Coordinates of C-alpha atoms and ligand atoms in Angstrom, one line a residue:
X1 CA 20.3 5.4 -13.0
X2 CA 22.0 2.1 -14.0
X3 CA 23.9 4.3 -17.2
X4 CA 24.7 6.7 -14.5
X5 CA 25.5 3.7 -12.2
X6 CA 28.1 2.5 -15.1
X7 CA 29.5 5.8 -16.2
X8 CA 30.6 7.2 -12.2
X9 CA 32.2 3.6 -11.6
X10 CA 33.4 2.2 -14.8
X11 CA 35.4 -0.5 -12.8
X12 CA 32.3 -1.8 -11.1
X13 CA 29.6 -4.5 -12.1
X14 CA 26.2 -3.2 -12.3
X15 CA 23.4 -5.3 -11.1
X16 CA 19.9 -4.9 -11.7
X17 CA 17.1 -6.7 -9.8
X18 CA 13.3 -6.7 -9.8
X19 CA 10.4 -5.8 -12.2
X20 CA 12.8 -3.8 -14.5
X21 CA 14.3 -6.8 -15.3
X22 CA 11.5 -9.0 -15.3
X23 CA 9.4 -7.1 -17.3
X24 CA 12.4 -5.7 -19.8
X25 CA 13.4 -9.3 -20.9
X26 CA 16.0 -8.9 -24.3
X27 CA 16.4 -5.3 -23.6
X28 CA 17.5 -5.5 -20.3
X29 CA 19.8 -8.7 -21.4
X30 CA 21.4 -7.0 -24.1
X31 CA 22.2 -3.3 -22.5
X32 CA 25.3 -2.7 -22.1
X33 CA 25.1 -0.7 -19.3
X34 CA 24.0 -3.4 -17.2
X35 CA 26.5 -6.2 -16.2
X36 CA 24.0 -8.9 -14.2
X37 CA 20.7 -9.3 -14.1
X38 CA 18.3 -10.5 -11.6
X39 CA 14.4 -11.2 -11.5
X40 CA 11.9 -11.6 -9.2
X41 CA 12.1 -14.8 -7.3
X42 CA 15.4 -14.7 -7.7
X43 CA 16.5 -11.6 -5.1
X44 CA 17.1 -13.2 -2.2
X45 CA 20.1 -15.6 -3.7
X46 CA 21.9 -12.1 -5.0
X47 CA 24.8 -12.4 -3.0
X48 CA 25.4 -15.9 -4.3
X49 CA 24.8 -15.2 -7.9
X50 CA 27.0 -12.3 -7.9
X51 CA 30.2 -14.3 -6.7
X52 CA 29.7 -16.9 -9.3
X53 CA 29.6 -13.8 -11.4
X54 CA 32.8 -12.6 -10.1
X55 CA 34.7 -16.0 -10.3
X56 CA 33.6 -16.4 -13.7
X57 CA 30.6 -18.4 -13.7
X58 CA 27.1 -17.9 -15.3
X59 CA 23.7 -19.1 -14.3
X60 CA 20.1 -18.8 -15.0
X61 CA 19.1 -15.7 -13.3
X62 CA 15.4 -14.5 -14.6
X63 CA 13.2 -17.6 -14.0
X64 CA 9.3 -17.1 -16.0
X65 CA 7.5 -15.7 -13.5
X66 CA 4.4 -16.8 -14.9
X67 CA 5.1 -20.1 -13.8
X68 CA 6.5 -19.8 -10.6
X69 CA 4.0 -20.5 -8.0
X70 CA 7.0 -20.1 -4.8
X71 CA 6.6 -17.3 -2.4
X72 CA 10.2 -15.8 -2.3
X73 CA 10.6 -16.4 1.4
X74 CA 12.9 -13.5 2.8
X75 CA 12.9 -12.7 6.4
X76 CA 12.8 -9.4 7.8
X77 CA 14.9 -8.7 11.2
X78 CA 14.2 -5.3 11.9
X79 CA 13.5 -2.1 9.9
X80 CA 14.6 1.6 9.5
X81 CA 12.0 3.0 12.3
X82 CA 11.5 1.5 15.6
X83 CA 8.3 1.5 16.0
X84 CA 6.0 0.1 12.4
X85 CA 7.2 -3.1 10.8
X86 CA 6.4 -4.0 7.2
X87 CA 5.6 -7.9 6.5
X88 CA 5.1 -8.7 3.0
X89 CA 2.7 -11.9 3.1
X90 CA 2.1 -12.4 -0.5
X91 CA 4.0 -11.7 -4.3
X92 CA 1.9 -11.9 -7.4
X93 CA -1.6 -11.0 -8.3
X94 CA -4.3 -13.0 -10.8
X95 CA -6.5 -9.6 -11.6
X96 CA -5.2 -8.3 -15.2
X97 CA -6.2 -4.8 -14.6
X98 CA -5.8 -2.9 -18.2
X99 CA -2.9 -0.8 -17.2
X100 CA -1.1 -2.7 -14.6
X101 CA 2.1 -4.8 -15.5
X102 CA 2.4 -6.3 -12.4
X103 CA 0.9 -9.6 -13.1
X104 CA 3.5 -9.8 -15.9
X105 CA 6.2 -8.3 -13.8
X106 CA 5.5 -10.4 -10.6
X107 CA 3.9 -13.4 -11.4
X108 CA 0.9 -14.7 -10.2
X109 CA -0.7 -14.8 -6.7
X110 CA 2.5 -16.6 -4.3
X111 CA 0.8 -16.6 -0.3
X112 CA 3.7 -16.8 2.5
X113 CA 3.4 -19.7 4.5
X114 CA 1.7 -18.3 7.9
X115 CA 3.7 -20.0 10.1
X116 CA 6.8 -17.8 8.5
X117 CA 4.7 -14.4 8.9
X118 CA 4.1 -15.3 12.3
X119 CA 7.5 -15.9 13.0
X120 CA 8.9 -13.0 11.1
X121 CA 6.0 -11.1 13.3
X122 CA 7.1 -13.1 16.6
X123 CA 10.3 -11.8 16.3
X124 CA 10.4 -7.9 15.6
X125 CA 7.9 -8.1 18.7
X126 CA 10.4 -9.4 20.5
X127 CA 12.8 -6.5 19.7
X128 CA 10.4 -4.2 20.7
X129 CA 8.1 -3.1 17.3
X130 CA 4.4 -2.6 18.4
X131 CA 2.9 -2.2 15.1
X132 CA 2.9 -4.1 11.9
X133 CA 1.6 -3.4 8.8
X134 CA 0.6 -6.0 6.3
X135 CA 2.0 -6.0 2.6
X136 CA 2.0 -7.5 -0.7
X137 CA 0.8 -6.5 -3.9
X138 CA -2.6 -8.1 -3.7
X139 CA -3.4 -9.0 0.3
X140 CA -7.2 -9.5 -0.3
X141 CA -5.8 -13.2 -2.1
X142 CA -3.7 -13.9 0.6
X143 CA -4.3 -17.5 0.2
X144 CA -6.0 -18.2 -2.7
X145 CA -3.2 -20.4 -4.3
X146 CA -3.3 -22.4 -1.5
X147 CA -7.0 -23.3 -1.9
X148 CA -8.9 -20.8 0.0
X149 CA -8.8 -16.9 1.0
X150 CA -6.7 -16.8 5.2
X151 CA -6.2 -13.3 5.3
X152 CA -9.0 -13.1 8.5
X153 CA -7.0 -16.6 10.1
X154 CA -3.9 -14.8 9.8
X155 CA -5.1 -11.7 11.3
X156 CA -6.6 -13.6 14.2
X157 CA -3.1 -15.4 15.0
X158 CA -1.2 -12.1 14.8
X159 CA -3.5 -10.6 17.1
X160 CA -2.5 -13.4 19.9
X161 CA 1.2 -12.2 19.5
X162 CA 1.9 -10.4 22.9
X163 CA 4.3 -7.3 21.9
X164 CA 2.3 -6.2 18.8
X165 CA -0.4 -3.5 20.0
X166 CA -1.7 -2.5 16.4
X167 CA -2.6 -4.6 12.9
X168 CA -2.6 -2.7 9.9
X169 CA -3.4 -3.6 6.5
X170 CA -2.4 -2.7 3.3
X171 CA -4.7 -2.1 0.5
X172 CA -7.5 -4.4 0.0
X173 CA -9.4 -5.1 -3.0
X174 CA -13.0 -3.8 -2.2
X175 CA -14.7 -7.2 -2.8
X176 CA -13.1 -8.5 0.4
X177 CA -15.7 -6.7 2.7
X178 CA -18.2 -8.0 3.4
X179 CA -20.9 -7.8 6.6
X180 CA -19.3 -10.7 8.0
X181 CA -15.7 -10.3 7.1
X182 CA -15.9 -6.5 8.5
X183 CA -17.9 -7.8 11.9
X184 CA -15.0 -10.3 12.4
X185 CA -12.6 -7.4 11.6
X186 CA -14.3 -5.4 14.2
X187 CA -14.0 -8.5 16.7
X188 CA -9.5 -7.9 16.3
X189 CA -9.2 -5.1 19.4
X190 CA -5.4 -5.0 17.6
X191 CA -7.0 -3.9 13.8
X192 CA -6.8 -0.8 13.1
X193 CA -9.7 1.3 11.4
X194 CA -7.6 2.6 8.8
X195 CA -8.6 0.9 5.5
X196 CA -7.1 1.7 2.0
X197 CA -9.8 0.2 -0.5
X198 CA -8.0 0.2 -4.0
X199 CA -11.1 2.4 -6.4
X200 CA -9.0 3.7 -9.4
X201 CA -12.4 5.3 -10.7
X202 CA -15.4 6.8 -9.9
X203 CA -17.0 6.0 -13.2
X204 CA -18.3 2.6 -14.0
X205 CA -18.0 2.4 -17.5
X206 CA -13.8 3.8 -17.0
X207 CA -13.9 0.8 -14.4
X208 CA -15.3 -1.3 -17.0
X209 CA -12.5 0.0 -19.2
X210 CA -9.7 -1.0 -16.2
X211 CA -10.7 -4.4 -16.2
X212 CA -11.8 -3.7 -12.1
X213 CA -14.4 -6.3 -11.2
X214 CA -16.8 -4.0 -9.4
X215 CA -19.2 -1.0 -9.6
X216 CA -19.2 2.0 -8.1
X217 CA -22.6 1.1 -5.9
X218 CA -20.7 -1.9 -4.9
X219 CA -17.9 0.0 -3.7
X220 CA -20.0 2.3 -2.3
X221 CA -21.8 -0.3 -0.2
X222 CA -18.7 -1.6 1.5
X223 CA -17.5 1.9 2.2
X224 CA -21.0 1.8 4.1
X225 CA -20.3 -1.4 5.9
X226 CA -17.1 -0.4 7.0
X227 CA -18.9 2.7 8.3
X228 CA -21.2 0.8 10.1
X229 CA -19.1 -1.9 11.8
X230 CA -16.2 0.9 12.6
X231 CA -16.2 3.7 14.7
X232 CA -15.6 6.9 12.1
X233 CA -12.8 4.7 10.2
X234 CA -10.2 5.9 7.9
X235 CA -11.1 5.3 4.8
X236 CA -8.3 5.8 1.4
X237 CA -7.8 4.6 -1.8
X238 CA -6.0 5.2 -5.3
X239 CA -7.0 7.0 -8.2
X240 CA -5.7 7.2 -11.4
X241 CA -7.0 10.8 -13.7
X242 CA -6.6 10.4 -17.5
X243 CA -7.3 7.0 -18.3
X244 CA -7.7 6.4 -21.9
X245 CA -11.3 7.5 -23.6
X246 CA -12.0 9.5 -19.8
X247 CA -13.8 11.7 -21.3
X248 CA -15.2 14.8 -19.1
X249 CA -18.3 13.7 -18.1
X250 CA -16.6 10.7 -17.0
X251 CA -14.2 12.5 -14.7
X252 CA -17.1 14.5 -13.4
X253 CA -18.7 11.0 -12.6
X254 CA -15.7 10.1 -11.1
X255 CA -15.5 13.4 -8.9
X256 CA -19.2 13.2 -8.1
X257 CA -18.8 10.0 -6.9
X258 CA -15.6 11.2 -4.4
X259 CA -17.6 13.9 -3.1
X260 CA -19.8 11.4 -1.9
X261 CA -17.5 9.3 -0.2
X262 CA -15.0 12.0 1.3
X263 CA -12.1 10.0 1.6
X264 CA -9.1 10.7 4.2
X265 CA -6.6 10.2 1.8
X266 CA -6.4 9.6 -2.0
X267 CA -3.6 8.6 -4.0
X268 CA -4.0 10.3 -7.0
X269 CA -2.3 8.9 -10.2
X270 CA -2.1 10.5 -13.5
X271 CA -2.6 7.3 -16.2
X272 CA 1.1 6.1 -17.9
X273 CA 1.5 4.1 -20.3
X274 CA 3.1 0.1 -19.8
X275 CA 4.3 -1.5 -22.1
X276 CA 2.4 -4.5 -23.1
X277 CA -0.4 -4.2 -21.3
X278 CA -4.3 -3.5 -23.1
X279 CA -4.9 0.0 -21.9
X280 CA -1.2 1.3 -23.9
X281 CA -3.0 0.9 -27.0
X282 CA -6.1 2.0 -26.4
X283 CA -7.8 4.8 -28.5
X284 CA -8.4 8.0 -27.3
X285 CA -5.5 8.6 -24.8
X286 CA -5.5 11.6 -22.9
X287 CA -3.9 14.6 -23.3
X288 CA -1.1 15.1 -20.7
X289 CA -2.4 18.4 -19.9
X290 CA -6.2 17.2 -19.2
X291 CA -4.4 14.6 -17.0
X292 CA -2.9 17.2 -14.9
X293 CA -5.4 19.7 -14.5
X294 CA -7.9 17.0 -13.6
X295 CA -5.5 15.5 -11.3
X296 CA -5.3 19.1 -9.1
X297 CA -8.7 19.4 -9.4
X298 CA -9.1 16.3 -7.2
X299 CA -5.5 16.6 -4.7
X300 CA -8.1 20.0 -4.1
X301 CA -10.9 18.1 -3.4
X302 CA -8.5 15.7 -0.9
X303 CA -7.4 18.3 1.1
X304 CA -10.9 19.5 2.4
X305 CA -12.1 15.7 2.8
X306 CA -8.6 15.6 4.6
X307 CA -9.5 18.2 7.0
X308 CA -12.6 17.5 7.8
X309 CA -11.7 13.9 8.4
X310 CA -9.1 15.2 11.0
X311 CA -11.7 18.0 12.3
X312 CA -14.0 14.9 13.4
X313 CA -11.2 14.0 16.1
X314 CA -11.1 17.4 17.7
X315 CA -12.3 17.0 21.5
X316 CA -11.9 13.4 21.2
X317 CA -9.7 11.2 23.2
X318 CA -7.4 9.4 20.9
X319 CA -4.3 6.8 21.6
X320 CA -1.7 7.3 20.0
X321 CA 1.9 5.4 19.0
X322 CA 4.7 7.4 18.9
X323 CA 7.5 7.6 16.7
X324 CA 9.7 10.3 16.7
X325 CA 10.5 13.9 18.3
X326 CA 10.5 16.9 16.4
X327 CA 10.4 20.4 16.6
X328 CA 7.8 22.3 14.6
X329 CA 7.5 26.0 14.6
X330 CA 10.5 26.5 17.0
X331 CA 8.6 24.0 19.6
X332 CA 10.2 20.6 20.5
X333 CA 7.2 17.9 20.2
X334 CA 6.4 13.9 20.1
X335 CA 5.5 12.7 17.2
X336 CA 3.3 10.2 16.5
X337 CA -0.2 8.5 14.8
X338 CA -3.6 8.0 15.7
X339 CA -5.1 4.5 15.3
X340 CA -7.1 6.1 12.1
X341 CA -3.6 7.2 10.9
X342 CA -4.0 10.9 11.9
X343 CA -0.5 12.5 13.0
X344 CA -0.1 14.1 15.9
X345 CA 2.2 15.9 18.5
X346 CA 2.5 16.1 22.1
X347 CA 4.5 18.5 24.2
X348 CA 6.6 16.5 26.5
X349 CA 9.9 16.8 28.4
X350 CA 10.1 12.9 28.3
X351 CA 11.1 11.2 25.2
X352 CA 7.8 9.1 24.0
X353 CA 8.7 6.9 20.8
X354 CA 7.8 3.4 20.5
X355 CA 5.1 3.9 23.6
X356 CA 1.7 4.0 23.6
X357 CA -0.3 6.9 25.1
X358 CA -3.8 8.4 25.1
X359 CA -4.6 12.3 25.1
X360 CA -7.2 14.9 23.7
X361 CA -6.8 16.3 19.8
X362 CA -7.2 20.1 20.4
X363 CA -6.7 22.1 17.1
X364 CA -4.7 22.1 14.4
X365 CA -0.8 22.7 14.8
X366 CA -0.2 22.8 10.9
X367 CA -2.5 21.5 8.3
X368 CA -1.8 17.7 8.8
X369 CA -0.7 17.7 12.5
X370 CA -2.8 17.9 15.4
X371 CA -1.9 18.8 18.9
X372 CA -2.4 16.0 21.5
X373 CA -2.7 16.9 25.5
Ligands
SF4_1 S1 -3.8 -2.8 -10.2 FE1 -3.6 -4.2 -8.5 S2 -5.3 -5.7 -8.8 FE2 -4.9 -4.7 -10.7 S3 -3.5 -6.1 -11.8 FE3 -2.3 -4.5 -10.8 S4 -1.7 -5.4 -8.8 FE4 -3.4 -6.6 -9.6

């Protein structure tokens, strides 16, 4: 894309920002392609940096992110929808998974200051955005660089911002849940029950292989607490099909051990190689082939868990946040989502995004939409 970037506009300066350049180092530096590069940490001063660039002067502009212990503090006003904001409360992560180059990309674990979330939060509440969803690359250590884990003390003060109907979070590392952590969970009216708890594997020797700091039965157990403390929560998570030395019995752990759970959603993942990291040079890779096949096998598995998850809510009375209208199969409808996520669409002369109403799920309109009266 940057080549192409070059090649369409030969007069202009090409800038790349972010991971690429982070994790690219000389490479990056020395292609021709690009003109300027900028890390992590170092986004939010693009502007700047590129009109010293343009008057001639140079500057350090990839700091080591290893060292940088600075959340990059960059406020958010308002976002493409109108009715879900994205806040990013943390960079960085301290886990080393095998495969993953974020440490090395991103640095390690940077918390937000709270009182700048809150504000950030305070503000698109203001302008009229009822639901937030909490980011960052590793939320479950929002915190920890700071001396201790906040993620529940910032929940609690978001939940005393008047504007903001609905807390969602991003996905959380499974060791996070605990009984009590999930009880005070349960205690935030504002949270929704929608949880994507990261898995990767079903197999605990291919977890072992990750570098993931859990087993399966300890997964499994805060799946169960989550179960308990939650009315019929959403429950999702990544996997990644094909990681080096998977071998078939370990995939058929792995699907064993989804059948059990029955997720609502699974991000499915076939294994790619980083640069750099321990799992690129493991033996035994898989073939690209295996990876596919076994990745269908389980996006087949998904869509019955899927449906069943959404069958649950037939009859019920749900409340839902719209978004957006939209005509489906000729009809014109309201578009919006369930507290658990699930999308649904009301028939309505008046215009309903960005309000909050409560209906009855009656049947299916397509496979993921459900009809709200
Ligand atoms: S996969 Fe997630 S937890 Fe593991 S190193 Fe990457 S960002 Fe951290």
């Amino acid at each position: 894309m940057l080549h192409r970037a070059k090649k369409k506009n030969p007069g202009s300066v090409v800038v790349a920002v972010g991971c690429y350049v982070q994790a690219g180092g000389e490479e990056v530096l020395k292609d021709e392609g690009i003109d300027l590069a900028i890390g992590n940490n170092k986004k939010k001063d693009l502007v700047e940096i590129l009109e010293k660039y343009l008057s001639g002067k140079t500057e350090e502009t990839i700091i080591d992110i290893g060292k940088t212990s600075e959340f990059e503090e960059m406020q958010l006003k308002e976002t493409a929808g109108h009715t879900r904001a994205y806040i990013k409360i943390q960079d960085g992560c301290n886990q080393f998974c095998s495969y993953c180059m974020i440490p090395y990309a991103r640095g390690r674990v940077r918390s937000r200051n709270q009182e700048d979330i809150l504000k950030e939060v305070r503000g698109l509440a203001g302008k009229g955005y009822k639901e937030t969803v909490l980011t960052g690359i590793h939320i479950s250590s929002y915190g920890v660089d700071k001396g201790k884990p906040a993620l529940l003390e910032l929940l609690k003060e978001i939940q005393r911002i008047d504007g903001i109907e609905r807390i969602r979070l991003g996905s959380l590392e499974p060791r996070i849940i605990t009984e009590e952590f999930a009880q005070e969970l349960g205690r935030l009216p504002k949270l929704c029950p929608h949880f994507h708890l990261s898995l990767q594997s079903g197999c605990d020797a291919t977890l072992k292989r990750m570098n993931r700091h859990y087993t399966t039965g300890e997964y499994y157990e805060k799946v169960r607490i989550l179960r308990r403390v939650f009315a019929n929560p959403a429950i999702t998570a990544d996997i990644i099909v094909g990681f080096p030395g998977e071998t078939e019995e370990e995939f058929q752990e792995t699907k064993a051990f989804l059948e059990k759970i029955k997720f609502y959603e699974m991000h499915v993942f076939k294994y790619s190689k980083r640069k750099g990291t321990p799992a690129a040079v493991m033996e035994h890779q898989v073939q690209e082939e295996t990876k596919a096949s076994r990745s269908n096998i389980l996006l087949s598995m998904e869509k019955v868990h899927s449906k069943e998850f959404r069958e649950s809510f037939l009859g019920q009375e749900e409340e839902v946040l719209f978004e957006e209208e939209k005509e489906i199969g000729g009809d014109f409808y309201q578009v919006g989502h369930t507290r658990q996520y699930v999308k649904v669409a009301k028939k309505s002369e008046k215009s309903l995004p960005n309000t909050i109403t409560a209906g009855k799920i009656t049947k299916f309109l397509s496979d993921d939409i459900m009809l709200l009266q």
